Amino acid sequence: MRFKVWIAAVALVGVSACGATAEKGDSANTGSDKPVTGLRLMVPNTAGGGYDTTARVAAKVLDDAKIATGVQVFNLPGAGGTVGLQRTVNEKGNGKLALQMGLGVVGATYTSKSKATLTQTTPLAKLIEEAGAIVVPKDSPYRTIGDLVSAWKANPKSFAVGGGSSPGGPDHLLPMQLAQAVGIDPKQVNFISYDGGGELLPALLGNKIAFGASGFGEFLDQVASGQLRVLAVTSEQPVDALKDVPTLKGSGIDLVFTNWRGIVAPPEISAADKQLWIDALTRMHDSEQWKAELTKHGWTDAFVTGDAFGTFLAEQDKAVADVLTKLGLAA
């Protein structure tokens, strides 16, 4: 079974704040050596998760590479990311605001019955892909993915499974796919949703869940310090950041799963502001600083911009809607 970023067919059952306005002459910075100013990047879930990490790394690289200075990253969590999405859609024409998002927000628009949709936004860039990971606390009795699966199959409902996304997001779809792959009825999965990795992490550290399913990059510090153990990653091949951790496929489980993250802007921004963002993100992507961050976090470069990203978003939207309808989570 293969579950890549475009989502293969799945057979499963059942703060109010004013937007920043462009300073006179800012749009003219496009293509020049003068750093862009006044950009704001919204994270639609809590601090410490994958979106938050990606946004703050992007802001730091933009600053370090003198592409943009003073990029403000702020969090507006709620409803799986759709509170932030609604704010973005409401900021029509605001060319200095953008939303850090990904597959989880796509799914949340359906499961949260959001009035705002990603098709209303202005696509800027897809940045990265990231493998998922099956993570347990340091004192977990499960030393291998085989140990965990055997115990899980024996009594699925007794296993609390945590993910840093709402139903329909990648951290929900991953354990559902894993359950199906190992012969567990997905309807038996006891899934607990957390609003981002910032909330999932303390649940893992506090032994409130049997295992977590999320992007492995969110836990590298805790893995390095011995607080958490990764039993398996969901990529096709082992990842450099976790050289000794097997893949699910290498452990005899036929599943590959990859998440992605990108950036969108509000509707109806000017062509100049859209190009300003795309140019800045392209320069960021091409920088040595960004390449170093990709290696540090174990992210896979998946950079596409503008219309190409828009086409990808439309495909994702349809594919996720189809999957969630089969799950009974979308009409």
Short mmCIF file of C-alpha atoms in Angstrom, two decimals:
data_model
loop_
_atom_site.label_atom_id
_atom_site.label_comp_id
_atom_site.label_asym_id
_atom_site.label_seq_id
_atom_site.Cartn_x
_atom_site.Cartn_y
_atom_site.Cartn_z
CA MET A 1 0.00 0.00 0.00
CA ARG A 2 1.41 3.38 -0.94
CA PHE A 3 0.26 6.69 0.51
CA LYS A 4 2.19 9.56 -1.04
CA VAL A 5 1.52 13.28 -0.90
CA TRP A 6 -1.18 13.09 -3.55
CA ILE A 7 -3.13 10.46 -1.54
CA ALA A 8 -3.78 7.18 -3.27
CA ALA A 9 -7.18 5.54 -3.26
CA VAL A 10 -8.08 4.35 0.22
CA ALA A 11 -10.53 1.62 1.11
CA LEU A 12 -11.39 2.45 4.70
CA VAL A 13 -14.66 2.34 6.58
CA GLY A 14 -16.49 4.06 8.48
CA VAL A 15 -6.70 37.66 18.33
CA SER A 16 -8.18 39.90 16.29
CA ALA A 17 -5.40 41.88 14.64
CA CYS A 18 -5.26 44.10 11.61
CA GLY A 19 -3.40 42.64 8.67
CA ALA A 20 -0.12 44.27 7.83
CA THR A 21 -0.31 46.61 4.88
CA ALA A 22 2.38 47.07 2.32
CA GLU A 23 4.63 49.99 2.93
CA LYS A 24 4.91 52.33 -0.01
CA GLY A 25 7.46 51.00 -2.45
CA ASP A 26 7.77 47.53 -0.87
CA SER A 27 6.42 45.70 -3.92
CA ALA A 28 9.12 47.38 -5.97
CA ASN A 29 11.67 45.38 -3.96
CA THR A 30 10.86 42.31 -6.04
CA GLY A 31 13.98 41.15 -7.79
CA SER A 32 16.20 43.71 -6.08
CA ASP A 33 18.90 43.16 -3.48
CA LYS A 34 17.06 45.22 -0.89
CA PRO A 35 15.52 42.96 1.81
CA VAL A 36 11.73 42.80 1.85
CA THR A 37 10.07 44.22 4.96
CA GLY A 38 6.70 43.88 6.66
CA LEU A 39 5.98 40.21 5.91
CA ARG A 40 3.87 38.20 8.36
CA LEU A 41 3.57 34.41 8.45
CA MET A 42 0.64 32.86 10.31
CA VAL A 43 0.88 29.40 11.88
CA PRO A 44 -2.59 27.83 12.23
CA ASN A 45 -1.81 25.67 15.24
CA THR A 46 0.15 25.79 18.48
CA ALA A 47 3.83 26.54 18.92
CA GLY A 48 6.22 23.61 18.67
CA GLY A 49 4.54 21.65 15.89
CA GLY A 50 5.57 21.00 12.32
CA TYR A 51 3.93 24.09 10.82
CA ASP A 52 5.41 26.27 13.55
CA THR A 53 8.90 24.83 13.10
CA THR A 54 8.75 25.21 9.32
CA ALA A 55 7.52 28.80 9.51
CA ARG A 56 10.13 29.87 12.06
CA VAL A 57 12.94 28.19 10.14
CA ALA A 58 11.78 29.92 6.94
CA ALA A 59 11.66 33.30 8.71
CA LYS A 60 15.16 32.80 10.12
CA VAL A 61 16.62 31.82 6.75
CA LEU A 62 14.93 34.77 5.04
CA ASP A 63 16.55 37.04 7.62
CA ASP A 64 19.96 35.34 7.72
CA ALA A 65 20.21 35.41 3.93
CA LYS A 66 19.12 39.07 3.90
CA ILE A 67 16.13 38.27 1.70
CA ALA A 68 13.53 39.64 4.12
CA THR A 69 13.99 41.29 7.49
CA GLY A 70 11.72 41.21 10.51
CA VAL A 71 9.37 38.49 9.26
CA GLN A 72 6.75 38.13 12.00
CA VAL A 73 5.66 34.57 12.75
CA PHE A 74 2.54 34.28 14.90
CA ASN A 75 0.21 31.47 15.96
CA LEU A 76 -3.56 31.40 15.53
CA PRO A 77 -4.60 27.85 16.44
CA GLY A 78 -7.99 26.24 16.30
CA ALA A 79 -10.15 23.69 14.46
CA GLY A 80 -7.28 21.83 12.86
CA GLY A 81 -5.92 24.95 11.20
CA THR A 82 -9.18 26.29 9.77
CA VAL A 83 -9.37 29.23 12.19
CA GLY A 84 -6.13 30.46 10.65
CA LEU A 85 -7.40 29.62 7.18
CA GLN A 86 -10.57 31.66 7.75
CA ARG A 87 -8.46 34.60 8.95
CA THR A 88 -6.36 34.31 5.79
CA VAL A 89 -9.41 34.30 3.53
CA ASN A 90 -10.85 37.26 5.45
CA GLU A 91 -7.65 39.25 4.78
CA LYS A 92 -8.54 39.61 1.09
CA GLY A 93 -5.98 41.72 -0.74
CA ASN A 94 -3.42 41.74 2.09
CA GLY A 95 -0.23 41.01 0.21
CA LYS A 96 2.01 41.00 3.28
CA LEU A 97 0.29 38.09 5.10
CA ALA A 98 0.73 34.38 4.35
CA LEU A 99 -0.36 31.12 5.95
CA GLN A 100 1.94 28.19 6.72
CA MET A 101 -0.13 25.11 5.93
CA GLY A 102 -0.08 21.57 4.61
CA LEU A 103 -2.01 18.34 4.16
CA GLY A 104 -3.60 18.63 7.61
CA VAL A 105 -5.34 21.89 6.76
CA VAL A 106 -6.71 20.34 3.57
CA GLY A 107 -8.40 17.58 5.57
CA ALA A 108 -9.57 19.90 8.34
CA THR A 109 -11.57 22.00 5.90
CA TYR A 110 -13.83 18.99 5.46
CA THR A 111 -13.92 17.49 8.95
CA SER A 112 -14.41 20.94 10.55
CA LYS A 113 -16.95 21.91 7.88
CA SER A 114 -14.99 25.09 7.28
CA LYS A 115 -16.61 27.85 5.25
CA ALA A 116 -13.13 28.93 4.16
CA THR A 117 -11.32 26.67 1.70
CA LEU A 118 -7.80 26.53 0.36
CA THR A 119 -9.12 27.00 -3.16
CA GLN A 120 -9.99 30.56 -2.11
CA THR A 121 -6.38 31.38 -1.25
CA THR A 122 -3.46 32.47 -3.42
CA PRO A 123 -0.96 29.58 -3.74
CA LEU A 124 2.63 30.70 -3.20
CA ALA A 125 4.91 27.69 -2.71
CA LYS A 126 5.08 24.08 -1.66
CA LEU A 127 8.22 23.79 0.46
CA ILE A 128 8.91 20.32 1.81
CA GLU A 129 7.83 16.74 2.20
CA GLU A 130 8.40 14.78 5.40
CA ALA A 131 8.07 11.15 6.35
CA GLY A 132 5.89 10.18 9.27
CA ALA A 133 7.10 8.30 12.32
CA ILE A 134 5.70 5.94 14.95
CA VAL A 135 6.96 7.29 18.28
CA VAL A 136 6.78 5.95 21.84
CA PRO A 137 7.92 7.28 25.26
CA LYS A 138 11.34 6.21 26.52
CA ASP A 139 9.86 3.76 29.05
CA SER A 140 7.41 2.16 26.63
CA PRO A 141 7.43 -1.65 26.74
CA TYR A 142 7.45 -1.70 22.92
CA ARG A 143 10.99 -1.87 21.60
CA THR A 144 10.15 -2.57 17.95
CA ILE A 145 7.29 -1.81 15.62
CA GLY A 146 6.52 -5.53 15.64
CA ASP A 147 6.13 -5.50 19.44
CA LEU A 148 3.75 -2.56 19.23
CA VAL A 149 1.65 -4.01 16.41
CA SER A 150 1.26 -7.34 18.21
CA ALA A 151 -0.03 -5.64 21.36
CA TRP A 152 -2.21 -3.25 19.36
CA LYS A 153 -3.86 -6.07 17.42
CA ALA A 154 -4.62 -7.94 20.63
CA ASN A 155 -6.77 -5.10 21.99
CA PRO A 156 -7.05 -2.11 19.64
CA LYS A 157 -9.54 -0.12 21.70
CA SER A 158 -7.23 -0.10 24.72
CA PHE A 159 -4.49 1.63 22.73
CA ALA A 160 -4.64 5.43 22.81
CA VAL A 161 -3.08 6.66 19.57
CA GLY A 162 -2.17 10.35 19.37
CA GLY A 163 -1.63 12.63 16.40
CA GLY A 164 -0.94 16.32 15.99
CA SER A 165 -3.76 16.95 13.56
CA SER A 166 -7.52 16.81 13.50
CA PRO A 167 -9.41 13.93 11.84
CA GLY A 168 -8.63 14.04 8.16
CA GLY A 169 -5.11 15.35 8.72
CA PRO A 170 -1.90 13.36 8.13
CA ASP A 171 -1.46 12.35 11.78
CA HIS A 172 -4.95 10.85 11.67
CA LEU A 173 -4.68 9.22 8.26
CA LEU A 174 -1.33 7.62 9.12
CA PRO A 175 -2.52 5.45 12.05
CA MET A 176 -5.71 4.60 10.15
CA GLN A 177 -3.64 3.43 7.19
CA LEU A 178 -1.27 1.59 9.52
CA ALA A 179 -4.19 -0.15 11.22
CA GLN A 180 -5.55 -1.32 7.89
CA ALA A 181 -2.11 -2.47 6.75
CA VAL A 182 -1.66 -4.71 9.82
CA GLY A 183 -5.21 -6.08 9.84
CA ILE A 184 -6.92 -3.84 12.42
CA ASP A 185 -10.37 -2.45 11.67
CA PRO A 186 -9.86 1.34 11.49
CA LYS A 187 -13.14 1.81 13.35
CA GLN A 188 -11.47 0.15 16.36
CA VAL A 189 -8.64 2.71 16.51
CA ASN A 190 -8.76 4.88 19.65
CA PHE A 191 -7.42 8.09 18.06
CA ILE A 192 -6.84 11.22 20.16
CA SER A 193 -6.42 14.46 18.25
CA TYR A 194 -3.99 17.15 19.41
CA ASP A 195 -3.71 20.61 17.87
CA GLY A 196 -0.22 20.28 16.47
CA GLY A 197 3.00 18.67 17.64
CA GLY A 198 3.29 21.22 20.44
CA GLU A 199 0.36 19.52 22.18
CA LEU A 200 1.19 15.98 21.07
CA LEU A 201 4.70 16.07 22.57
CA PRO A 202 3.67 16.47 26.25
CA ALA A 203 1.07 13.71 25.79
CA LEU A 204 3.86 11.40 24.66
CA LEU A 205 6.29 12.49 27.36
CA GLY A 206 3.56 12.10 29.98
CA ASN A 207 2.65 8.57 28.85
CA LYS A 208 -0.93 9.65 28.10
CA ILE A 209 -0.92 7.73 24.82
CA ALA A 210 0.57 4.39 23.77
CA PHE A 211 2.17 5.84 20.67
CA GLY A 212 2.17 8.92 18.52
CA ALA A 213 2.00 9.25 14.74
CA SER A 214 3.46 12.43 13.27
CA GLY A 215 6.32 13.88 11.27
CA PHE A 216 9.61 12.64 12.71
CA GLY A 217 11.22 16.08 12.47
CA GLU A 218 9.05 17.30 15.32
CA PHE A 219 10.72 14.92 17.78
CA LEU A 220 14.40 14.93 16.84
CA ASP A 221 15.53 16.81 19.95
CA GLN A 222 13.60 14.49 22.26
CA VAL A 223 14.88 11.42 20.42
CA ALA A 224 18.45 12.69 20.69
CA SER A 225 18.03 13.27 24.43
CA GLY A 226 16.56 9.81 24.96
CA GLN A 227 13.09 10.99 25.98
CA LEU A 228 11.38 9.37 23.00
CA ARG A 229 12.03 6.41 20.70
CA VAL A 230 11.09 6.17 17.03
CA LEU A 231 10.08 2.62 16.17
CA ALA A 232 9.67 3.13 12.43
CA VAL A 233 9.53 5.81 9.75
CA THR A 234 7.04 5.79 6.90
CA SER A 235 9.31 6.70 3.99
CA GLU A 236 10.40 4.41 1.18
CA GLN A 237 13.99 4.46 2.43
CA PRO A 238 15.51 5.08 5.89
CA VAL A 239 16.06 8.76 6.68
CA ASP A 240 19.51 10.19 7.32
CA ALA A 241 18.41 11.91 10.53
CA LEU A 242 17.44 8.53 12.05
CA LYS A 243 19.91 6.14 10.45
CA ASP A 244 19.20 3.21 12.79
CA VAL A 245 15.40 3.40 12.53
CA PRO A 246 13.74 0.96 10.09
CA THR A 247 11.01 1.85 7.64
CA LEU A 248 7.58 0.26 7.92
CA LYS A 249 8.25 -1.55 4.64
CA GLY A 250 11.59 -2.80 5.94
CA SER A 251 9.72 -4.15 8.96
CA GLY A 252 7.30 -6.13 6.80
CA ILE A 253 4.43 -3.60 6.80
CA ASP A 254 3.34 -2.58 3.30
CA LEU A 255 2.84 1.16 3.81
CA VAL A 256 4.57 4.33 2.60
CA PHE A 257 3.26 7.70 3.79
CA THR A 258 4.57 11.21 3.13
CA ASN A 259 3.29 14.56 4.40
CA TRP A 260 3.92 17.99 2.82
CA ARG A 261 3.91 21.68 3.83
CA GLY A 262 3.52 24.90 1.89
CA ILE A 263 2.53 28.56 2.05
CA VAL A 264 -0.55 30.38 0.71
CA ALA A 265 -1.63 34.03 0.78
CA PRO A 266 -5.06 35.68 1.07
CA PRO A 267 -7.33 35.97 -1.98
CA GLU A 268 -6.99 38.79 -4.49
CA ILE A 269 -3.53 40.03 -3.58
CA SER A 270 -1.81 42.06 -6.27
CA ALA A 271 0.34 40.41 -8.91
CA ALA A 272 3.29 42.39 -7.57
CA ASP A 273 2.80 41.13 -3.99
CA LYS A 274 2.36 37.55 -5.17
CA GLN A 275 5.60 37.80 -7.14
CA LEU A 276 7.34 39.41 -4.16
CA TRP A 277 6.50 36.38 -2.00
CA ILE A 278 7.43 33.86 -4.71
CA ASP A 279 10.72 35.61 -5.44
CA ALA A 280 11.59 35.75 -1.73
CA LEU A 281 10.72 32.09 -1.18
CA THR A 282 12.63 31.05 -4.30
CA ARG A 283 15.74 32.89 -3.10
CA MET A 284 15.27 31.26 0.31
CA HIS A 285 14.98 27.82 -1.30
CA ASP A 286 18.17 28.40 -3.29
CA SER A 287 20.18 29.54 -0.26
CA GLU A 288 22.80 27.45 1.48
CA GLN A 289 21.09 28.24 4.79
CA TRP A 290 17.85 26.55 3.64
CA LYS A 291 19.71 23.54 2.30
CA ALA A 292 21.36 23.16 5.69
CA GLU A 293 17.98 23.30 7.43
CA LEU A 294 16.58 20.61 5.12
CA THR A 295 19.41 18.33 6.22
CA LYS A 296 19.09 19.28 9.88
CA HIS A 297 15.35 18.51 10.05
CA GLY A 298 15.34 15.57 7.67
CA TRP A 299 13.00 17.36 5.26
CA THR A 300 12.77 16.45 1.58
CA ASP A 301 12.96 19.35 -0.86
CA ALA A 302 9.62 19.57 -2.72
CA PHE A 303 9.72 23.16 -3.96
CA VAL A 304 7.14 24.32 -6.51
CA THR A 305 5.55 27.76 -6.78
CA GLY A 306 2.56 29.68 -8.10
CA ASP A 307 0.31 27.95 -10.62
CA ALA A 308 2.08 24.59 -10.27
CA PHE A 309 1.42 24.64 -6.53
CA GLY A 310 -2.17 25.71 -7.24
CA THR A 311 -2.68 22.66 -9.44
CA PHE A 312 -1.22 20.44 -6.74
CA LEU A 313 -3.55 21.99 -4.12
CA ALA A 314 -6.61 21.37 -6.29
CA GLU A 315 -5.59 17.74 -6.75
CA GLN A 316 -5.02 17.34 -3.01
CA ASP A 317 -8.37 18.91 -2.20
CA LYS A 318 -10.23 16.45 -4.40
CA ALA A 319 -8.23 13.44 -3.25
CA VAL A 320 -8.68 14.25 0.45
CA ALA A 321 -12.40 14.81 -0.04
CA ASP A 322 -12.70 11.40 -1.68
CA VAL A 323 -10.77 9.69 1.15
CA LEU A 324 -12.76 11.39 3.92
CA THR A 325 -16.04 10.56 2.24
CA LYS A 326 -15.06 6.87 2.35
CA LEU A 327 -14.19 7.32 6.03
CA GLY A 328 -17.59 8.87 6.68
CA LEU A 329 -15.94 12.13 7.77
CA ALA A 330 -17.06 14.27 4.84
CA ALA A 331 -20.39 14.53 3.06
#
